[in-house]
XYZ file of C-alpha atoms in Angstrom:
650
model
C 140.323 172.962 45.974
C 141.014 169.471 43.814
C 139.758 167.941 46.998
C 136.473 169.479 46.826
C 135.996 168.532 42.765
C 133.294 166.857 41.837
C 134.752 164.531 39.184
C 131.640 164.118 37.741
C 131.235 168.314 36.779
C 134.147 169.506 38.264
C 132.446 172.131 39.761
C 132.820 172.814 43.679
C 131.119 170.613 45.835
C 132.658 171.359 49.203
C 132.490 168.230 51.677
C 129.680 166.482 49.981
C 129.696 162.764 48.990
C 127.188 163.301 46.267
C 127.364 166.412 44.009
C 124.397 168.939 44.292
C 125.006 170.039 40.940
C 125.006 166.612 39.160
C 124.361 163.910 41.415
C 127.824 162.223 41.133
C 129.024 160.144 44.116
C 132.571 158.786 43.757
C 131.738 155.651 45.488
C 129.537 154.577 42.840
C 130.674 151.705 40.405
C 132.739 152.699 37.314
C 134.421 150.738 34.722
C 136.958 149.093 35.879
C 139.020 149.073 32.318
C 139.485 153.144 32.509
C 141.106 155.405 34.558
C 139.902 155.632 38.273
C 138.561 159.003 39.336
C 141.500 161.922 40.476
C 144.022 160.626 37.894
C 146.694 162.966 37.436
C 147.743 163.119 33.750
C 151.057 164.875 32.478
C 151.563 166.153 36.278
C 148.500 169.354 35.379
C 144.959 167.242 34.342
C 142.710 165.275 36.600
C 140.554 162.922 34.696
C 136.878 162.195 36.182
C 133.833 160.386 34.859
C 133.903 159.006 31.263
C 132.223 160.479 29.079
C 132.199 158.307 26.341
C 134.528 155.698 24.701
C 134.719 153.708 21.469
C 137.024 151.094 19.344
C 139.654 154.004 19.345
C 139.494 155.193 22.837
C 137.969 156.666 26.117
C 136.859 160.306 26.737
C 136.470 161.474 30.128
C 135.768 164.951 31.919
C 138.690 166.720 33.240
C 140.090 169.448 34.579
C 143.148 172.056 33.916
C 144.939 172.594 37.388
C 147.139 175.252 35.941
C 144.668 177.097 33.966
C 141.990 176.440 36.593
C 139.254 175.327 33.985
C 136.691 172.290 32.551
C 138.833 170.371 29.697
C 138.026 166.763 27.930
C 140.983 164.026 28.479
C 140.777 161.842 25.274
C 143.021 159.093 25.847
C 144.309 156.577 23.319
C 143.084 153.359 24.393
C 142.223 150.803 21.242
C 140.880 148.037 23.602
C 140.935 145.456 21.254
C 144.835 145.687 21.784
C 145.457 146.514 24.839
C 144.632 146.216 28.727
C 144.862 147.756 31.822
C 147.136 146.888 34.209
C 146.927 145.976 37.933
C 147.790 149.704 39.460
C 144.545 150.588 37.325
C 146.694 153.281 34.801
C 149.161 151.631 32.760
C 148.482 150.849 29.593
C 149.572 147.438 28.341
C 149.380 145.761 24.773
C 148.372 142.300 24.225
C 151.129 139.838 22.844
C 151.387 140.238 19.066
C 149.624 143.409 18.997
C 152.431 145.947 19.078
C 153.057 146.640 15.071
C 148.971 147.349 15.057
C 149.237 149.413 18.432
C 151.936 151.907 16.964
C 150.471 151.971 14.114
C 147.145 153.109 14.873
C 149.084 155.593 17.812
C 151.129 157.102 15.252
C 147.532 157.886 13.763
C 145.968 159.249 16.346
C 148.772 161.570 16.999
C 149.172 162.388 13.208
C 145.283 163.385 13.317
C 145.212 165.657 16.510
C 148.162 167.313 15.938
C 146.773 168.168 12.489
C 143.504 169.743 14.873
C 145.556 171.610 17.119
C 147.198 173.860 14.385
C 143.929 174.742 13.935
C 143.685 175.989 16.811
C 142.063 179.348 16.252
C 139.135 178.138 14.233
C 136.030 178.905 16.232
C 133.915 175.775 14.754
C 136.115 173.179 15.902
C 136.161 172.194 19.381
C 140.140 173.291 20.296
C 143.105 170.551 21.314
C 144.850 172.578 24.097
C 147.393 169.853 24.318
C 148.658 166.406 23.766
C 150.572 164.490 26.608
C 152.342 161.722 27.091
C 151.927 159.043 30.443
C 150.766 156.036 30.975
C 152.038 153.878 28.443
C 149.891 155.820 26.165
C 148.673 159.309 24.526
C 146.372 162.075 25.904
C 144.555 164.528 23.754
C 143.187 167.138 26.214
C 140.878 169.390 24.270
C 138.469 172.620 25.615
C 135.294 171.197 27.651
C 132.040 171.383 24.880
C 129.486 173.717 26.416
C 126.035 173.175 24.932
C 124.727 170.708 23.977
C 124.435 168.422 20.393
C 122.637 169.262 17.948
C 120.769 165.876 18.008
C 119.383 167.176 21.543
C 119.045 170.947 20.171
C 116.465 169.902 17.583
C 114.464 167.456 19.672
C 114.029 170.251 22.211
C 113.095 172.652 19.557
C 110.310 169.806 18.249
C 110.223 171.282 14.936
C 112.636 171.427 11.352
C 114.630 174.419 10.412
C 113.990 176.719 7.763
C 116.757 177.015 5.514
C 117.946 180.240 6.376
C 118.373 178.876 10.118
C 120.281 175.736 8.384
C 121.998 177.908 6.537
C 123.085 180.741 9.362
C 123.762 177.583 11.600
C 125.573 174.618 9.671
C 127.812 176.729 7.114
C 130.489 177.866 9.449
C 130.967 174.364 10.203
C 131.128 173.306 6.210
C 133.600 176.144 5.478
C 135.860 174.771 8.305
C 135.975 172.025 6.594
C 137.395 173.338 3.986
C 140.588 173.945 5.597
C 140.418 170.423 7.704
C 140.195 168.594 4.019
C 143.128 171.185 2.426
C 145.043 169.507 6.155
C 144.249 165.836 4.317
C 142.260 164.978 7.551
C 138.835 163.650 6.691
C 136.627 163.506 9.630
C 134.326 160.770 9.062
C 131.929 160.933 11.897
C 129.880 164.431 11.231
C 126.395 163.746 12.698
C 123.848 165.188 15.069
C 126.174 163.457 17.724
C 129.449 165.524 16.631
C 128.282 168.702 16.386
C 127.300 170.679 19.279
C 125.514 174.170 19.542
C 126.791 176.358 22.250
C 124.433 178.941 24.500
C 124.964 181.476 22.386
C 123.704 179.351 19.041
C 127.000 178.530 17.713
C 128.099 174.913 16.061
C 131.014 173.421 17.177
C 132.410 169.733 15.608
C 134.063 167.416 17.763
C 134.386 163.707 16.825
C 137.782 163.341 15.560
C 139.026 160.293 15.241
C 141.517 157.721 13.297
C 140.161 156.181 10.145
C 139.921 152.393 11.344
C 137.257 153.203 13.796
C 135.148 154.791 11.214
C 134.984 152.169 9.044
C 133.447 148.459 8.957
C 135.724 145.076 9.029
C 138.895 146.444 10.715
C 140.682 145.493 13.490
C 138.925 148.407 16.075
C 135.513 148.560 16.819
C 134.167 150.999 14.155
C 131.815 153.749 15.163
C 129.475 154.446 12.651
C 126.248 156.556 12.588
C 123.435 154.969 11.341
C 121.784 157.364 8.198
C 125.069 159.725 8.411
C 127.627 157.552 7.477
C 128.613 156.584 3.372
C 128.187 153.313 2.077
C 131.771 153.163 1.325
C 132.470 153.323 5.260
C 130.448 149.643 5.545
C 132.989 148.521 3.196
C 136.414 147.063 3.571
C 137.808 148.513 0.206
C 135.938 151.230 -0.988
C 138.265 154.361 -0.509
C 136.948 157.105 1.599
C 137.755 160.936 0.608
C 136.320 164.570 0.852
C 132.952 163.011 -0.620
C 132.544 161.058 2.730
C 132.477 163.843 4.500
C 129.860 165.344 1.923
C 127.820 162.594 2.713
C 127.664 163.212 6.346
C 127.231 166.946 5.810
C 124.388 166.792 3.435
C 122.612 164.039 5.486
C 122.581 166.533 9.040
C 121.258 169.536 6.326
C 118.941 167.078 5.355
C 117.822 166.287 8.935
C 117.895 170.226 9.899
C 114.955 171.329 7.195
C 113.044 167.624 7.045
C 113.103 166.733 10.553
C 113.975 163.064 9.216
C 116.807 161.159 9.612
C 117.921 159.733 6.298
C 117.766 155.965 5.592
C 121.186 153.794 7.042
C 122.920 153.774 3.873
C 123.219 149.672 4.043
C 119.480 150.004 3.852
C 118.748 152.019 1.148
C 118.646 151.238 -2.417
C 118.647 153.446 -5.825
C 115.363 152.295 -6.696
C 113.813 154.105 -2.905
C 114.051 157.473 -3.594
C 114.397 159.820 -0.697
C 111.751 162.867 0.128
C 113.029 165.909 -1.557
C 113.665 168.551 0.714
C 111.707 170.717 -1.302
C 108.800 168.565 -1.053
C 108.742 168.614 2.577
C 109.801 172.224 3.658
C 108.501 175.307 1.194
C 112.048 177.631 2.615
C 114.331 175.346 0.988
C 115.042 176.485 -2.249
C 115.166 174.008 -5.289
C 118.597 174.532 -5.857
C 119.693 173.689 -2.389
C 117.442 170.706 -2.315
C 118.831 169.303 -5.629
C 122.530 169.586 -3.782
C 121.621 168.168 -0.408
C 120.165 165.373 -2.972
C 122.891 165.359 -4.991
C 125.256 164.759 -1.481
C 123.525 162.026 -0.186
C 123.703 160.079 -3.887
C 124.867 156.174 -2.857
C 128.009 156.197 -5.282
C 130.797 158.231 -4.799
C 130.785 159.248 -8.420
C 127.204 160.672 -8.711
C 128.435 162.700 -5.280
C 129.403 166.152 -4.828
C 133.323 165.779 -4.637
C 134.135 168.832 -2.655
C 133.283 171.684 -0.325
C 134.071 174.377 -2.332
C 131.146 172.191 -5.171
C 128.978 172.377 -2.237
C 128.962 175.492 -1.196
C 129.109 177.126 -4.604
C 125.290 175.196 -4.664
C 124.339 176.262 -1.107
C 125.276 179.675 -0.909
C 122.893 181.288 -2.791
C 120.081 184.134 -1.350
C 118.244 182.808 1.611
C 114.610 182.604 1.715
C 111.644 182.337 4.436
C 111.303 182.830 7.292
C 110.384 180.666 10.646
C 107.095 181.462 10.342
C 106.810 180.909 6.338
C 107.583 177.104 7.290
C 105.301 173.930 8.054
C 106.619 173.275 11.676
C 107.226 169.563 12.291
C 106.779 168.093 15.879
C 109.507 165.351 16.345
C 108.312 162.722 18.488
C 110.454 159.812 18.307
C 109.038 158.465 14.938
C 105.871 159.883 15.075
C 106.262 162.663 13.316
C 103.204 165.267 12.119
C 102.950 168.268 10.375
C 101.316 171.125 12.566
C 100.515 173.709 10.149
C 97.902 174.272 8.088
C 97.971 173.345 4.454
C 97.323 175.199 1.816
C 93.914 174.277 -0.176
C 94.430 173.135 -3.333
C 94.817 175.405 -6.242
C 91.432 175.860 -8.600
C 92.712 174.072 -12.356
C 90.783 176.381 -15.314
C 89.362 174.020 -17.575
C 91.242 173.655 -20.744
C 88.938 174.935 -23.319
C 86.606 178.146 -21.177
C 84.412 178.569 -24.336
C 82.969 175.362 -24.490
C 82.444 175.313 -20.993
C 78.835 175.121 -19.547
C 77.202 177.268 -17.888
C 75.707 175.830 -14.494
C 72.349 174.576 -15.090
C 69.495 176.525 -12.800
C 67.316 174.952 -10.503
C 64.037 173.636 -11.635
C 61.087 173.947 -9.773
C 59.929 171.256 -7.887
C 57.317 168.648 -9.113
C 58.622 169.826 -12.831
C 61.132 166.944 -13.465
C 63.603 164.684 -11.061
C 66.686 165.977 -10.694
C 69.362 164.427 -12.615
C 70.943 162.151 -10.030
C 67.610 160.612 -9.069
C 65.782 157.751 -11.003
C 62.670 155.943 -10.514
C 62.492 152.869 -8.946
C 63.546 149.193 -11.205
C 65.004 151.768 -13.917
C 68.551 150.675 -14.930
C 71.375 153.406 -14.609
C 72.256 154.797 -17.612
C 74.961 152.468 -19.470
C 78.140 154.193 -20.983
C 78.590 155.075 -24.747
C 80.128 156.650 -27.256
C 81.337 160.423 -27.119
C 78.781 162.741 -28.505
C 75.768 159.811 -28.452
C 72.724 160.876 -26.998
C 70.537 158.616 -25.079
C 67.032 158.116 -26.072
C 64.554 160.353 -24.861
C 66.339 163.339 -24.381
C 66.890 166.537 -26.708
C 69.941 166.728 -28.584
C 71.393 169.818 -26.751
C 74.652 169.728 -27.514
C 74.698 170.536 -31.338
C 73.080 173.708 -30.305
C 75.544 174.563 -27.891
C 78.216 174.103 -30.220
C 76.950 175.556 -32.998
C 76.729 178.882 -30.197
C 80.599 178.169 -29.075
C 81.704 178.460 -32.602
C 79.976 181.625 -33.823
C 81.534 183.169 -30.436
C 84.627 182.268 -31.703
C 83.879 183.185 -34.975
C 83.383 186.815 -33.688
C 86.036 186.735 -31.080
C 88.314 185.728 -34.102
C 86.974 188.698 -36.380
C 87.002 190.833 -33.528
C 91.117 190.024 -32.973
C 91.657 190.410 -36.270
C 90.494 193.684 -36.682
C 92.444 194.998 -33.098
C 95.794 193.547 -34.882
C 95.273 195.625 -37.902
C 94.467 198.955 -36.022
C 97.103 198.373 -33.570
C 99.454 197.661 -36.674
C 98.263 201.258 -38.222
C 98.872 202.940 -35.043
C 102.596 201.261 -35.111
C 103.407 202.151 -38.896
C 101.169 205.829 -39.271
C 103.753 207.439 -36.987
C 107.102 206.234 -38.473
C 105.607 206.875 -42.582
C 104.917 210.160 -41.134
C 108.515 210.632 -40.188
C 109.595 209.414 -43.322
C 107.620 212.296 -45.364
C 108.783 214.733 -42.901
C 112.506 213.947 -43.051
C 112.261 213.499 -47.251
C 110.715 216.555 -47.465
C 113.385 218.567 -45.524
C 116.146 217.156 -47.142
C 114.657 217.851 -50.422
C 113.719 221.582 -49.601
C 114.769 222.646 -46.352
C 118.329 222.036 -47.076
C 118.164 223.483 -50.319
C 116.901 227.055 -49.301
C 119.413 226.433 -46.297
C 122.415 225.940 -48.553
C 121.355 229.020 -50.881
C 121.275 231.322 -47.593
C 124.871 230.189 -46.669
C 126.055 231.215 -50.484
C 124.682 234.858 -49.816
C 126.147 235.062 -46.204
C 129.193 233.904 -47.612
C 129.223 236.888 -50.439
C 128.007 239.231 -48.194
C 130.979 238.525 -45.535
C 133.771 238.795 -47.943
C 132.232 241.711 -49.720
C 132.302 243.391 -46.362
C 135.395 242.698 -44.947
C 136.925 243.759 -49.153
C 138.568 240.631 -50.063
C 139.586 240.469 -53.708
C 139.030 236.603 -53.087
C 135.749 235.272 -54.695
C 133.640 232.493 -53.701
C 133.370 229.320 -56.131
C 131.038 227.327 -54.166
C 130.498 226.220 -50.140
C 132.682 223.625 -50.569
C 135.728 226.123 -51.132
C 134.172 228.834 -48.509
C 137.237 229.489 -45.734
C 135.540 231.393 -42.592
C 137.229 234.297 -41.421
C 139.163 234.606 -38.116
C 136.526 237.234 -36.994
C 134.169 234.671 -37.461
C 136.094 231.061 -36.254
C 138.654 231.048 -33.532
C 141.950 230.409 -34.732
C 142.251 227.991 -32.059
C 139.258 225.771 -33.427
C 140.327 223.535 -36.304
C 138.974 224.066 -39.461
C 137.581 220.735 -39.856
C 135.429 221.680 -36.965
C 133.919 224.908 -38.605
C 130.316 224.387 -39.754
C 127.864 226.222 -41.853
C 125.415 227.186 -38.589
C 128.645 229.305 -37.121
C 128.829 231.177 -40.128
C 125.193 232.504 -40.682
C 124.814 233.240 -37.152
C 125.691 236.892 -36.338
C 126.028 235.941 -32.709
C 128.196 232.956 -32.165
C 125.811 230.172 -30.513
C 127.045 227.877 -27.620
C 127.449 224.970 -29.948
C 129.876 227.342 -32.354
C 132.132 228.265 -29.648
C 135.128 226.321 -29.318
C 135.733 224.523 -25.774
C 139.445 224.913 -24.297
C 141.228 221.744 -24.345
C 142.196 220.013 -21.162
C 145.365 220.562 -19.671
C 147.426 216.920 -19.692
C 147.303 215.229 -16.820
C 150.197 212.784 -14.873
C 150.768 209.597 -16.275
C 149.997 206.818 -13.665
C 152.494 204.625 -12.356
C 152.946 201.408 -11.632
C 152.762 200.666 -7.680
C 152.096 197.187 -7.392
C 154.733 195.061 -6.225
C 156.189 197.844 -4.651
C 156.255 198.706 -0.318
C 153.612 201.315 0.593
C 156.021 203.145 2.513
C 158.359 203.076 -0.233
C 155.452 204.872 -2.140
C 154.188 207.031 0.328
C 157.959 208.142 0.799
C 158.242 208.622 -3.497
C 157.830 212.581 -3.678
C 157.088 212.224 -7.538
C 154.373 209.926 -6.793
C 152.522 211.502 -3.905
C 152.974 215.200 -5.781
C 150.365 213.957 -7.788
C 148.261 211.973 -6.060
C 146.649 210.769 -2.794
C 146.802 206.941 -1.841
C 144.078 205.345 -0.215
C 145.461 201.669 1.583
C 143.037 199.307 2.392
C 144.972 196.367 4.305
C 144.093 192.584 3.781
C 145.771 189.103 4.456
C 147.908 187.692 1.928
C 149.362 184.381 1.698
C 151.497 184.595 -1.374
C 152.243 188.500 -0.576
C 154.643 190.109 2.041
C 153.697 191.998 4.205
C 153.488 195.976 3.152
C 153.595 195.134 -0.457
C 150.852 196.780 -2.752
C 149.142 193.693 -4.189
C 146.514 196.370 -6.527
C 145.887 199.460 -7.383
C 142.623 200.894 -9.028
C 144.020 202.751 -12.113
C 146.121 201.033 -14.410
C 149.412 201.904 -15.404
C 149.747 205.084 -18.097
C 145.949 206.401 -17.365
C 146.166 209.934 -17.367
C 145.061 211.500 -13.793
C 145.241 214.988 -12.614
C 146.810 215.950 -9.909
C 144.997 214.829 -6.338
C 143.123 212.357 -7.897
C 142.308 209.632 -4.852
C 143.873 205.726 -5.948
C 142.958 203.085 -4.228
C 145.246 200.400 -3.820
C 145.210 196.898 -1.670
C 148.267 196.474 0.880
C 148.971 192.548 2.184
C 149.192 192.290 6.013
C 151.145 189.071 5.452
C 149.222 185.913 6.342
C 146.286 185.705 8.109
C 147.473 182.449 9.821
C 150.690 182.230 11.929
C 152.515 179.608 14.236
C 152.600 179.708 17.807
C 155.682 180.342 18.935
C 157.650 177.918 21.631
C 157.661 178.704 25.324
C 159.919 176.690 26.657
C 163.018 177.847 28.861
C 161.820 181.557 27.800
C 161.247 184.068 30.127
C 157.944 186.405 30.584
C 159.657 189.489 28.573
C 161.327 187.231 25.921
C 158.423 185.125 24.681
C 155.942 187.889 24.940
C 158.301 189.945 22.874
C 157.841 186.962 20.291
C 154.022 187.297 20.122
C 154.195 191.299 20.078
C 156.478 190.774 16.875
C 153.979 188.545 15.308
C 150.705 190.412 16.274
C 149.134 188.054 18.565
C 147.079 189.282 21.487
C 147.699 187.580 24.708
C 146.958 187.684 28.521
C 149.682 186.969 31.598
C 148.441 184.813 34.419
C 150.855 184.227 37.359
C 150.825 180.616 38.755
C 153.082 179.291 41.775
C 155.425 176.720 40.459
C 157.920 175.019 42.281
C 159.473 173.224 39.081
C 160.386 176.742 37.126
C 162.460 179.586 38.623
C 160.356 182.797 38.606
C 159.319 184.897 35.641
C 159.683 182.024 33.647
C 156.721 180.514 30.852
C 155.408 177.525 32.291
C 152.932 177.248 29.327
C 149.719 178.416 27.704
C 146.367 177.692 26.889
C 147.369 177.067 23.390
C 149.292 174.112 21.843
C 152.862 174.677 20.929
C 153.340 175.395 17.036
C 149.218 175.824 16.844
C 148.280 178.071 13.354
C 147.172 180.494 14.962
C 144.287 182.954 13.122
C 145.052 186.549 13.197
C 141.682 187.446 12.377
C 140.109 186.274 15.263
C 141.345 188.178 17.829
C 141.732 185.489 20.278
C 143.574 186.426 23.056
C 146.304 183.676 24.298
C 146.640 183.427 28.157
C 150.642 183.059 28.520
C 151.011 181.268 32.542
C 154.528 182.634 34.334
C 155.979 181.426 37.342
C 155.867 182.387 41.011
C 158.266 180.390 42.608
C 158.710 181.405 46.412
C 161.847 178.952 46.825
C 164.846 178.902 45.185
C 165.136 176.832 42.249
């Protein structure tokens, strides 16, 4: 079948010269400085058409031979220090270039190595491996489907609303996150960089070593005009996380404008940019005063980090598509297609001394007010409240009206504030009388009544004990509980002949089991605790931990000593270890042993037979992930594990 690849799409062609699919002919002209077509690299990838190349290195199209699928071949090819030689692979360094060469190699190993431990992180376009041939270094990374965003917008024709931005571009900034906690700093985000899959997804690609993103080195530097920092066109302003903020703010800024921000060599502090705001009505002020705030010229007027950033962009998303000017993006012609709003109506600032609109006088009466006779000069400016000649003074008379309607709207206030103040006060005086009064009589007649229940009880019941007073009165058992305190006896229980609901004394709640502590402890250890489970019901709810082992209780909902009764339901957190975990090695490890590995650490995975004559059979011959990748637990990704089928003896 590697006979009938088109190197151009690697996609089937069958006998063709040129590809139906993309046109590619193989005896076209190529570039005579990279690989020819049908290179075999590391004994398993072909290498086709380039696909793009810079100061660092050239990218072509490739193709996995033992996992049958697309891939990118990045290879390490600085070509201001090195050549190719005559057999059209090798990769030769130029005479005093070799301390640069290794230097800049050790780099680019350093930086996708750091990638491919992240290999489980959806947003970044995956390194599957890295091998060595050629005199040089091969990143082979998973084949970007899509296509970039820069494309993606121009073929929508229109901005995003924010919550598009937002649902689109902040996958992407939380990945960075963990690429900056690494110590990589990418450098190159852009519209180029990041791609969007079919099914709407971002992706960033782009990685490179620093000297080709920045300006006076020794490589051709690759900068994007409007998306990289100012400190990248210099040769000793430090780069950091904020560079990367830069970059990230300027493609937000590019989603919801539809502009591409000023090349920062360009712009100056006194040229303000257009506010996001300003420009699209979805973007909320907030958000546009961080994308601002991102794109500031120093570093130290910058937003520093991603966790700043997205403390300022994750807020509650607003609009919607159709809430949103549209923008058609025609090279620099750009135009707003929607409809704008008519300007809003200003009141004047005083509506009392507003005039009314004069009516319409009936013709051949006077000339109307903007017409003048012939040779007669316009009328010539002067003084506020001056009259011109000739006409009444109106305007005294119109004043004199304004202020006694004020005069009686004033009055008029004046006497709503006073009866609303009488309705306010009337209510509460009244239940000051009321409560005076009571406490003066009520409680007086009331106090008298409980004197002659309390003679009349202990005549009754023939105690030799007189009363002094209420203060001395002790209620008798038939009347109190014995179980009630006495302090809790009142007046009200005593007169009443039938004991009311607020007399009757409540029985007191049993005492209930002491609560534990459980953190720090094993759930099964707890679960297996018959003192502990006699009493109550756990309810585990399992999450990743870090800094916890796995099965310890890292929480619990009711803190230590509360008194529970018995079943009460506790909620407590359990760790599941961490969410991230290391890809175990495959080498010299048969089927059973190195899947045993993965089953121990959780990881789902696949087994896909391939005929090998180089490995005896049943043995791993590799997988579609890189050796000692972090792999993320949380995403479920299944790893393809490739065993050998080997017909001949080994």
């Amino acid at each position: 079948m590697n006979e009938n690849l088109c190197m151009g799409c690697m996609e089937n062609k069958g006998d063709l010269t040129v590809c139906p699919y993309c046109g590619y002919s193989e005896n076209g002209p190529r570039i005579q400085s990279c690989l020819p077509p049908r290179s075999l690299i590391g004994g398993r990838y072909l290498a086709g058409k380039v696909l793009s190349y810079n100061g660092e290195g050239v990218t072509y199209i490739g193709y996995d031979t033992v996992a049958d699928r697309k891939v990118s071949v990045r290879e390490f090819f600085p070509d201001a220090l090195v050549t190719r030689a005559e057999d059209g692979k090798t990769v030769e360094v130029r005479p005093n270039c070799q301390i640069q060469f290794k230097t800049y190699l050790s780099d680019f190993l350093e930086v996708n190595e750091k990638v491919a431990r992240l290999r489980s992180i959806s947003c970044l376009a995956q390194i599957l491996d890295i091998a060595e041939d050629n005199g040089t270094v091969y990143a082979i990374s998973e084949y970007p489907l899509g296509e970039t965003l820069e494309s993606f917008l121009e073929r929508r024709g229109m901005m995003l609303t924010w919550g598009e931005t937002y649902d689109l571009m902040m996958p992407v900034i939380r990945t960075m996150q963990l690429i900056h906690e690494d110590g990589i700093i990418h450098r190159g985000i852009s519209p180029q960089t990041v791609y969007i899959t079919p099914s709407g997804k971002a992706k960033l690609t782009g990685f490179c070593i620093s000297a080709v993103r920045a300006a006076r080195t020794e490589l051709a530097a690759e900068l994007y005009a409007g998306f990289s920092a100012p400190e990248q066109y210099s040769s000793t302003a430090p780069h950091g996380t904020w560079t990367d903020i830069y970059a990230i703010c300027a493609v937000l800024y590019l989603c919801v404008t539809g502009l591409n921000p000023p090349e920062a060599l360009i712009r100056s502090p006194e040229t303000e940019l257009i506010r996001p705001r300003e420009r699209n009505e979805t973007v909320p002020t907030r958000v546009s005063q961080a994308i601002m705030q991102g794109l500031a010229l120093r570093p130290e007027d910058r937003i520093h980090t991603i966790p700043e950033l997205v403390s300022s962009l994750n807020i509650v998303k607003t609009g919607t598509p159709s809430e949103a000017p549209t923008i058609a993006i025609t090279g620099e012609n750009l135009h707003e297609t929607s409809p704008r709003r008519p300007p809003e109506q200003r009141r004047p600032a005083n509506p009392e001394r507003r005039e009314p609109p004069r009516q319409q006088r009936p013709a051949g009466n006077h000339p109307p007010a903007q017409q003048r006779p012939q040779g007669q000069r316009p009328p010539q400016q002067r003084p506020q409240g001056q009259r011109p000649q000739g006409q009444p003074n109106r305007q005294p008379v119109q004043q004199k009206a304004a202020q006694a309607r004020g005069k009686a709207e004033e009055k008029k206030s004046g006497q709503n504030i006073i009866l609303k103040t009488m309705l306010i006060t009337l209510p509460i005086l009244l239940v000051i009388l009321i409560f005076t009064f009571w406490f003066l009589f009520g409680n007086r007649e009331q106090t008298e009544s409980y004197k002659d229940n309390i003679v009349t009880s202990t005549s009754d019941e023939g105690s030799s004990s007189e009363s002094s007073g209420f203060g001395n009165y002790t209620p008798p058992s038939s009347t109190v509980s014995s179980s009630e305190p006495a302090s809790s006896s009142t007046p009200e229980s005593v007169s009443s002949s039938e004991p009311s609901s607020e007399s009757s004394s409540e029985p007191s709640s049993e005492a209930g089991w002491s609560m534990v502590q459980l953190v720090g402890r094993t759930l099964e250890d707890v679960q297996a605790d018959g003192e502990i489970t006699g009493h109550i019901t756990l309810e585990p709810e399992f999450m990743y931990s870090d800094s916890t082992e796995q099965g310890i209780i890292m929480w619990q909902d009711t803190s230590v000593g509360t008194q529970v009764a018995d079943g009460t339901t506790v909620q407590v957190r359990v760790s599941k270890g961490s969410q991230y975990v290391t890809l175990p090695d495959w080498e010299k490890k048969t089927q059973e042993e190195y899947t045993a590995e993965l089953d121990a650490l959780s990881i789902p995975y696949q087994v896909e037979i391939r005929e090998s004559t180089n490995y005896p059979s049943g043995y791993v011959i590799g997988t579609d992930h890189l050796q000692g990748t972090r792999y993320d637990l949380e995403s479920g990704t299944v790893v393809t594990v490739y065993v050998c089928e080997n017909n001949q003896s080994y």
